[in-house]
Coordinates of C-alpha atoms and ligand atoms in Angstrom, one line a residue:
M1 CA -4.3 -273.8 -276.0
N2 CA -4.7 -276.3 -278.8
K3 CA -5.9 -275.2 -282.2
P4 CA -9.6 -276.2 -282.8
L5 CA -9.8 -279.7 -284.4
R6 CA -11.3 -279.8 -288.0
Y7 CA -14.1 -282.1 -288.8
V8 CA -16.4 -283.2 -291.6
Q9 CA -20.0 -283.8 -290.5
I10 CA -21.5 -286.8 -292.4
G11 CA -25.3 -286.9 -292.1
I12 CA -27.1 -283.6 -291.5
G13 CA -30.8 -284.8 -291.9
G14 CA -32.6 -286.8 -289.3
F15 CA -30.6 -286.9 -286.0
G16 CA -27.7 -285.1 -287.7
Q17 CA -29.9 -281.9 -287.6
W18 CA -29.9 -282.2 -283.8
W19 CA -26.1 -282.6 -283.8
C20 CA -25.8 -279.4 -285.9
N21 CA -28.3 -277.4 -283.9
A22 CA -27.6 -278.7 -280.4
F23 CA -24.1 -279.7 -279.4
L24 CA -21.7 -279.1 -282.4
P25 CA -21.9 -275.3 -282.0
R26 CA -20.8 -275.8 -278.4
L27 CA -17.6 -277.4 -279.5
K28 CA -16.8 -274.3 -281.5
K29 CA -17.7 -272.1 -278.6
L30 CA -15.3 -274.0 -276.4
G31 CA -12.6 -273.7 -279.1
L32 CA -12.4 -277.4 -279.4
A33 CA -13.5 -278.2 -282.9
E34 CA -15.1 -276.6 -286.0
A35 CA -16.8 -278.0 -289.1
V36 CA -14.8 -277.6 -292.3
A37 CA -17.4 -279.4 -294.5
A38 CA -20.7 -281.3 -294.2
V39 CA -22.3 -284.1 -296.3
D40 CA -25.7 -285.5 -297.0
I41 CA -27.0 -287.3 -300.0
N42 CA -30.2 -285.3 -299.7
P43 CA -29.7 -281.6 -300.6
D44 CA -32.9 -280.7 -298.7
A45 CA -30.8 -281.0 -295.5
F46 CA -28.2 -278.5 -296.7
P47 CA -29.7 -275.4 -295.0
I48 CA -28.9 -276.9 -291.6
A49 CA -25.2 -277.0 -292.4
R50 CA -25.3 -273.4 -293.8
N51 CA -27.2 -272.0 -290.8
S52 CA -25.9 -274.0 -287.8
L53 CA -22.4 -274.8 -288.9
S54 CA -21.9 -271.6 -290.8
L55 CA -20.6 -273.4 -293.9
P56 CA -20.6 -271.9 -297.4
D57 CA -22.3 -273.8 -300.2
A58 CA -18.9 -274.9 -301.6
K59 CA -18.3 -276.9 -298.4
I60 CA -21.6 -278.8 -298.4
Y61 CA -21.3 -282.1 -300.3
T62 CA -23.4 -285.0 -301.4
D63 CA -20.3 -287.3 -301.7
A64 CA -18.6 -288.1 -298.4
E65 CA -15.3 -289.2 -300.0
K66 CA -15.0 -286.0 -301.9
A67 CA -15.7 -283.9 -298.8
V68 CA -13.0 -285.8 -296.8
S69 CA -10.4 -285.9 -299.6
E70 CA -10.8 -282.1 -300.3
N71 CA -10.8 -280.9 -296.7
K72 CA -8.4 -283.3 -294.9
P73 CA -10.2 -283.1 -291.5
D74 CA -8.8 -284.4 -288.2
F75 CA -11.9 -286.4 -287.7
I76 CA -15.2 -287.2 -289.3
T77 CA -18.6 -287.7 -287.6
I78 CA -21.0 -290.4 -288.7
V79 CA -24.7 -289.7 -288.4
V80 CA -26.2 -291.8 -291.1
P81 CA -28.2 -295.1 -290.7
P82 CA -26.1 -298.0 -289.3
A83 CA -26.0 -299.9 -292.7
F84 CA -23.8 -297.1 -294.0
H85 CA -21.4 -296.7 -291.1
E86 CA -18.8 -299.1 -292.5
Q87 CA -18.6 -297.2 -295.8
M88 CA -17.9 -294.0 -293.8
V89 CA -15.3 -295.7 -291.6
D90 CA -13.5 -296.9 -294.8
I91 CA -13.2 -293.3 -296.0
A92 CA -11.9 -292.2 -292.6
V93 CA -9.3 -295.0 -292.7
K94 CA -8.3 -294.2 -296.3
Y95 CA -7.7 -290.5 -295.4
N96 CA -6.3 -291.1 -291.9
C97 CA -9.1 -289.4 -289.9
H98 CA -10.4 -290.2 -286.4
I99 CA -14.1 -291.0 -286.0
L100 CA -16.9 -290.0 -283.8
S101 CA -19.9 -292.2 -284.8
E102 CA -23.5 -292.7 -283.9
K103 CA -24.5 -296.1 -282.5
P104 CA -24.4 -298.9 -283.1
I105 CA -20.9 -299.4 -284.6
A106 CA -22.6 -301.0 -287.6
D107 CA -25.7 -303.0 -288.5
T108 CA -24.2 -306.5 -288.2
M109 CA -21.7 -308.1 -285.9
A110 CA -19.4 -309.0 -288.9
A111 CA -19.3 -305.3 -289.9
C112 CA -18.7 -304.2 -286.3
C113 CA -15.7 -306.6 -286.1
R114 CA -14.3 -305.4 -289.5
I115 CA -14.6 -301.8 -288.3
Y116 CA -12.9 -302.7 -285.0
K117 CA -10.0 -304.3 -286.8
K118 CA -9.6 -301.7 -289.5
V119 CA -9.6 -298.8 -287.1
K120 CA -7.2 -300.5 -284.7
A121 CA -4.8 -301.5 -287.5
A122 CA -4.8 -297.9 -288.8
N123 CA -4.0 -296.7 -285.2
L124 CA -7.0 -294.3 -285.3
K125 CA -9.3 -293.2 -282.5
M126 CA -13.0 -294.0 -282.7
A127 CA -15.7 -293.3 -280.1
V128 CA -19.4 -294.1 -280.3
T129 CA -22.0 -291.7 -279.0
M130 CA -23.9 -293.8 -276.4
S131 CA -25.8 -290.7 -275.4
H132 CA -28.4 -292.3 -273.0
R133 CA -25.8 -293.9 -270.7
F134 CA -24.4 -290.4 -270.2
D135 CA -27.7 -288.8 -269.4
Q136 CA -28.0 -287.0 -266.1
D137 CA -30.6 -289.5 -264.6
K138 CA -28.6 -292.6 -265.6
M139 CA -25.3 -291.3 -264.4
S140 CA -27.0 -290.3 -261.1
L141 CA -28.3 -293.8 -260.6
E142 CA -25.0 -295.3 -261.5
A143 CA -23.2 -293.1 -258.9
E144 CA -25.7 -294.1 -256.2
I145 CA -25.3 -297.8 -256.9
K146 CA -21.5 -297.5 -257.0
S147 CA -21.4 -295.4 -253.8
G148 CA -21.6 -298.6 -251.7
K149 CA -24.2 -296.9 -249.4
Y150 CA -26.8 -299.6 -250.3
G151 CA -24.8 -302.7 -250.2
R152 CA -24.1 -305.1 -253.0
L153 CA -26.1 -304.9 -256.3
N154 CA -28.3 -307.9 -256.8
Y155 CA -30.4 -307.3 -260.0
I156 CA -31.8 -304.6 -262.2
M157 CA -35.2 -304.2 -263.9
H158 CA -35.4 -301.9 -266.9
R159 CA -38.6 -300.8 -268.7
F160 CA -38.6 -298.8 -272.0
T161 CA -42.0 -298.5 -273.6
C162 CA -43.1 -296.2 -276.4
N163 CA -46.1 -295.6 -278.8
C164 CA -44.5 -295.5 -282.2
R165 CA -46.6 -298.2 -283.9
K166 CA -47.5 -296.1 -287.0
F167 CA -45.2 -296.4 -290.1
A168 CA -42.4 -293.8 -290.0
S169 CA -43.4 -292.6 -286.5
W170 CA -39.9 -293.8 -285.3
G171 CA -38.1 -292.6 -288.5
K172 CA -38.8 -294.5 -291.7
F173 CA -35.8 -296.7 -291.9
R174 CA -36.4 -298.2 -288.4
H175 CA -39.8 -299.6 -289.7
E176 CA -38.0 -301.3 -292.6
I177 CA -34.9 -302.9 -291.1
P178 CA -34.6 -306.3 -289.2
D179 CA -34.7 -306.1 -285.4
P180 CA -35.4 -302.4 -285.0
L181 CA -36.0 -302.4 -281.3
L182 CA -32.7 -304.1 -280.5
V183 CA -30.5 -302.3 -283.2
E184 CA -31.9 -298.8 -282.7
G185 CA -33.2 -298.8 -279.2
T186 CA -32.0 -301.6 -276.9
V187 CA -28.4 -301.0 -277.8
H188 CA -28.5 -297.9 -275.6
H189 CA -30.2 -299.8 -272.8
F190 CA -27.7 -302.6 -272.9
D191 CA -25.0 -300.0 -272.5
I192 CA -26.8 -298.5 -269.5
L193 CA -27.1 -301.9 -267.9
R194 CA -23.4 -302.5 -268.4
A195 CA -22.6 -299.2 -266.7
L196 CA -25.0 -299.8 -263.8
S197 CA -23.9 -303.4 -263.1
G198 CA -20.3 -302.5 -263.6
A199 CA -19.7 -305.5 -265.9
D200 CA -20.0 -306.8 -269.4
A201 CA -22.6 -309.4 -270.3
A202 CA -21.9 -313.1 -269.8
T203 CA -25.2 -314.5 -271.2
V204 CA -28.3 -313.2 -272.9
Y205 CA -31.7 -314.7 -273.6
A206 CA -34.1 -312.7 -275.7
K207 CA -37.7 -313.1 -276.9
T208 CA -38.7 -310.5 -279.5
W209 CA -41.7 -310.1 -281.7
N210 CA -43.9 -307.5 -283.4
P211 CA -47.6 -307.2 -282.4
P212 CA -50.2 -307.2 -285.2
W213 CA -50.7 -303.4 -284.9
G214 CA -46.9 -302.5 -285.1
E215 CA -46.1 -301.2 -288.6
Y216 CA -42.6 -302.7 -288.6
A217 CA -40.9 -305.3 -290.9
G218 CA -38.8 -306.5 -287.9
D219 CA -39.4 -307.0 -284.2
S220 CA -40.5 -304.0 -282.2
T221 CA -41.0 -305.6 -278.8
G222 CA -38.9 -307.7 -276.6
L223 CA -38.3 -309.3 -273.1
I224 CA -34.7 -310.0 -272.3
I225 CA -32.8 -311.6 -269.5
L226 CA -29.1 -310.9 -269.0
E227 CA -26.5 -312.3 -266.6
M228 CA -23.4 -310.1 -266.3
T229 CA -19.9 -311.4 -265.8
N230 CA -20.0 -310.3 -262.1
G231 CA -23.2 -312.3 -261.4
V232 CA -25.6 -309.3 -261.5
R233 CA -28.9 -310.2 -263.3
C234 CA -30.9 -307.8 -265.4
F235 CA -34.4 -308.0 -266.8
Y236 CA -35.4 -305.7 -269.7
E237 CA -38.7 -304.9 -271.2
G238 CA -38.6 -302.9 -274.5
A239 CA -41.6 -302.0 -276.7
K240 CA -42.0 -299.5 -279.6
A241 CA -45.6 -300.3 -280.4
N242 CA -47.4 -300.0 -277.1
A243 CA -50.7 -298.2 -276.6
S244 CA -49.0 -295.7 -274.3
A245 CA -45.5 -294.1 -274.0
L246 CA -45.3 -295.0 -270.3
N247 CA -41.5 -294.9 -270.2
C248 CA -40.1 -293.7 -273.6
W249 CA -36.8 -292.1 -274.5
G250 CA -35.2 -290.2 -271.6
N251 CA -38.0 -291.3 -269.3
D252 CA -37.4 -295.0 -268.9
Y253 CA -37.8 -296.9 -265.6
L254 CA -34.9 -298.6 -263.8
R255 CA -35.0 -300.4 -260.5
A256 CA -31.8 -301.5 -258.9
E257 CA -32.3 -304.0 -256.1
C258 CA -29.4 -303.7 -253.7
E259 CA -28.6 -305.7 -250.6
N260 CA -30.0 -303.0 -248.2
A261 CA -32.2 -300.8 -250.3
T262 CA -34.2 -300.5 -253.6
L263 CA -33.1 -297.6 -255.9
E264 CA -35.8 -296.6 -258.3
L265 CA -35.5 -294.2 -261.3
D266 CA -38.8 -293.4 -263.0
K267 CA -39.2 -290.6 -265.5
R268 CA -36.1 -288.9 -264.2
N269 CA -37.1 -289.1 -260.6
L270 CA -34.7 -291.0 -258.4
R271 CA -35.5 -292.3 -255.0
V272 CA -34.3 -294.9 -252.4
I273 CA -36.8 -297.2 -250.8
R274 CA -36.4 -299.2 -247.7
D275 CA -38.6 -301.1 -245.3
G276 CA -39.2 -299.4 -242.0
Q277 CA -41.4 -300.4 -239.1
G278 CA -44.2 -302.0 -241.2
R279 CA -44.2 -299.5 -244.0
L280 CA -42.2 -298.4 -247.0
M281 CA -39.8 -295.5 -246.4
S282 CA -39.0 -293.6 -249.5
Q283 CA -36.6 -290.7 -249.9
D284 CA -36.0 -288.6 -253.1
L285 CA -32.4 -288.4 -254.2
P286 CA -31.0 -285.4 -256.0
L287 CA -29.6 -285.9 -259.5
L288 CA -26.0 -285.1 -260.2
E289 CA -25.3 -281.6 -261.5
Q290 CA -22.7 -280.7 -264.2
E291 CA -22.5 -278.6 -267.3
A292 CA -22.9 -281.2 -270.0
W293 CA -24.6 -284.6 -270.5
T294 CA -25.3 -287.0 -273.4
N295 CA -23.7 -286.1 -276.7
F296 CA -22.6 -282.7 -275.4
L297 CA -20.4 -284.5 -272.9
L298 CA -19.3 -287.3 -275.2
A299 CA -18.2 -285.0 -278.0
E300 CA -16.3 -282.7 -275.7
M301 CA -14.5 -285.7 -274.2
F302 CA -13.7 -286.9 -277.8
C303 CA -12.0 -283.6 -278.6
H304 CA -10.0 -283.8 -275.4
W305 CA -9.0 -287.4 -276.3
L306 CA -7.8 -286.3 -279.7
N307 CA -5.9 -283.2 -278.6
G308 CA -4.2 -285.1 -275.8
T309 CA -5.8 -283.5 -272.7
R310 CA -7.6 -286.8 -272.0
A311 CA -5.9 -290.2 -272.0
D312 CA -8.9 -292.1 -273.2
H313 CA -12.6 -292.1 -274.0
P314 CA -15.3 -294.1 -272.1
T315 CA -17.0 -295.3 -275.3
N316 CA -13.9 -296.1 -277.3
L317 CA -14.0 -299.2 -279.6
D318 CA -12.7 -301.6 -276.9
D319 CA -15.6 -300.6 -274.7
N320 CA -18.2 -300.4 -277.4
I321 CA -17.4 -303.7 -279.1
Q322 CA -18.7 -305.3 -275.8
C323 CA -22.0 -303.4 -276.4
A324 CA -22.1 -304.6 -280.0
A325 CA -21.4 -308.2 -278.9
L326 CA -24.3 -308.0 -276.4
L327 CA -26.6 -306.5 -279.1
F328 CA -25.9 -309.1 -281.8
A329 CA -25.8 -312.0 -279.3
A330 CA -29.3 -310.9 -278.2
I331 CA -30.4 -310.9 -281.8
E332 CA -29.0 -314.4 -282.3
S333 CA -30.8 -315.5 -279.1
A334 CA -34.1 -313.9 -280.4
H335 CA -33.7 -315.7 -283.7
T336 CA -32.6 -319.1 -282.4
G337 CA -34.7 -319.2 -279.2
K338 CA -31.6 -320.2 -277.2
P339 CA -29.4 -318.3 -274.7
V340 CA -26.1 -317.0 -276.0
N341 CA -22.8 -316.8 -274.3
V342 CA -21.8 -313.2 -275.1
Q343 CA -18.0 -313.5 -274.5
D344 CA -17.8 -316.6 -276.7
F345 CA -19.9 -314.9 -279.3
L346 CA -17.5 -311.9 -279.4
K347 CA -14.4 -314.1 -279.5
K348 CA -15.8 -316.2 -282.3
N349 CA -16.8 -313.2 -284.4
L350 CA -13.5 -311.3 -283.8
E351 CA -11.6 -314.4 -284.9
A352 CA -13.7 -315.1 -288.0
Ligands
NAD401 N1 -28.3 -291.4 -279.8 C1 -29.5 -291.2 -280.1 O1 -30.3 -291.0 -279.3 C2 -29.9 -291.3 -281.6 C3 -31.2 -290.8 -282.0 C4 -31.5 -290.9 -283.4 C5 -30.6 -291.5 -284.3 N2 -29.4 -292.0 -283.8 C6 -28.4 -292.6 -284.8 O2 -28.1 -291.7 -285.8 C7 -27.8 -292.3 -287.0 C8 -28.7 -291.7 -288.1 O3 -30.0 -291.9 -287.8 P1 -31.2 -290.9 -288.2 O4 -32.3 -291.0 -287.3 O5 -30.5 -289.5 -288.4 O6 -31.5 -291.4 -289.7 P2 -32.3 -290.7 -290.8 O7 -32.6 -291.7 -291.9 O8 -33.4 -289.9 -290.2 O9 -31.3 -289.6 -291.4 C9 -30.0 -290.0 -291.9 C10 -29.5 -288.9 -292.8 O10 -28.3 -289.5 -293.4 C11 -28.3 -289.2 -294.8 N3 -27.6 -290.2 -295.5 C12 -27.9 -291.5 -295.7 N4 -27.0 -292.2 -296.4 C13 -26.0 -291.3 -296.6 C14 -24.7 -291.3 -297.2 N5 -24.3 -292.5 -297.8 N6 -24.0 -290.2 -297.3 C15 -24.4 -289.1 -296.7 N7 -25.6 -288.9 -296.1 C16 -26.4 -290.0 -296.0 C17 -29.8 -289.1 -295.2 O11 -30.1 -288.4 -296.3 C18 -30.4 -288.5 -293.9 O12 -30.4 -287.1 -294.0 C19 -28.1 -293.8 -286.8 O13 -26.9 -294.5 -286.5 C20 -29.0 -293.8 -285.5 O14 -28.9 -295.0 -284.7 C21 -29.0 -291.9 -282.5

């Protein structure tokens, strides 16, 4: 049995609260990892670390570098807004720690590429918590598509629509940054589409905007077309300022048009639809069952990767840089009005 890994949790307000309350205690219960310190610039968040991670006051910091240098963890977690991810990665590299980070890798393609190179050069392990791709409903749909039972995959439709039009209803910083739908929302959906299609993106064409009633500085709404490297096409509708939350987080709509059947996932209900004797034949499909999904699963796999009981992690940097390339290529397309070749975009940015 390996000794539990030691980590410093960076970011315990916002979504970090959920990390502390929901799945980090499970890592301790499994004997995989335990918190040795926690950090947040806002002391109002400190009680979370005291109560959920059982840390004494002396191990709760406002300064991430101090926390890491004094506690020498095996890894750090990054749960602060994307504009601060690189700063935390630099601390990890300086103190030789592995990294489990929230998405996206960073808030610009240039920062994502710098992080990719720095972490690789330091021979450290980094994984990104693409929680929604590892949700039960998405993994069930992926397994059905890849089962081969329905023939070849032709194209995918994806709808994600929420009512978060009021300022701060989707967390304050998202109403203030450029391209909030893409950076904070669609990045997950792109990753889901990569998994379902079984390929990276070849080209992306995006139209994004903010309707007059959306209290956002950046674009909250978008319609996007993707062509994947294996020829599968995807159409994506994303909206954070709609009048209704028809298909919001965890309840999105996906339809995979296969050669011999239509697979539909709507608010976590999965079914297969075929034509039969003049009418539609629909059959509900059971979701996969296993103990852990989303970040519960990703964090557990990360610990196994670090302690050597797993050879790799599905959202390592080599995988996730493709997701970042698709995200920022879509942003470039939205800003220029032109389709973008995603693989050329990635190559150009990695070589810059
Ligand atoms: N996977 C998901 O479903 C999901 C959901 C929500 C957020 N996220 C991700 O989690 C990350 C954080 O988002 P959030 O919603 O928690 O943001 P937030 O603004 O609500 O909270 C961020 C926390 O980080 C702290 N912080 C900011 N800068 C810091 C610094 N330099 N050092 C230490 N602490 C600092 C803030 O005080 C705050 O407590 C983002 O990358 C976001 O994309 C992912």
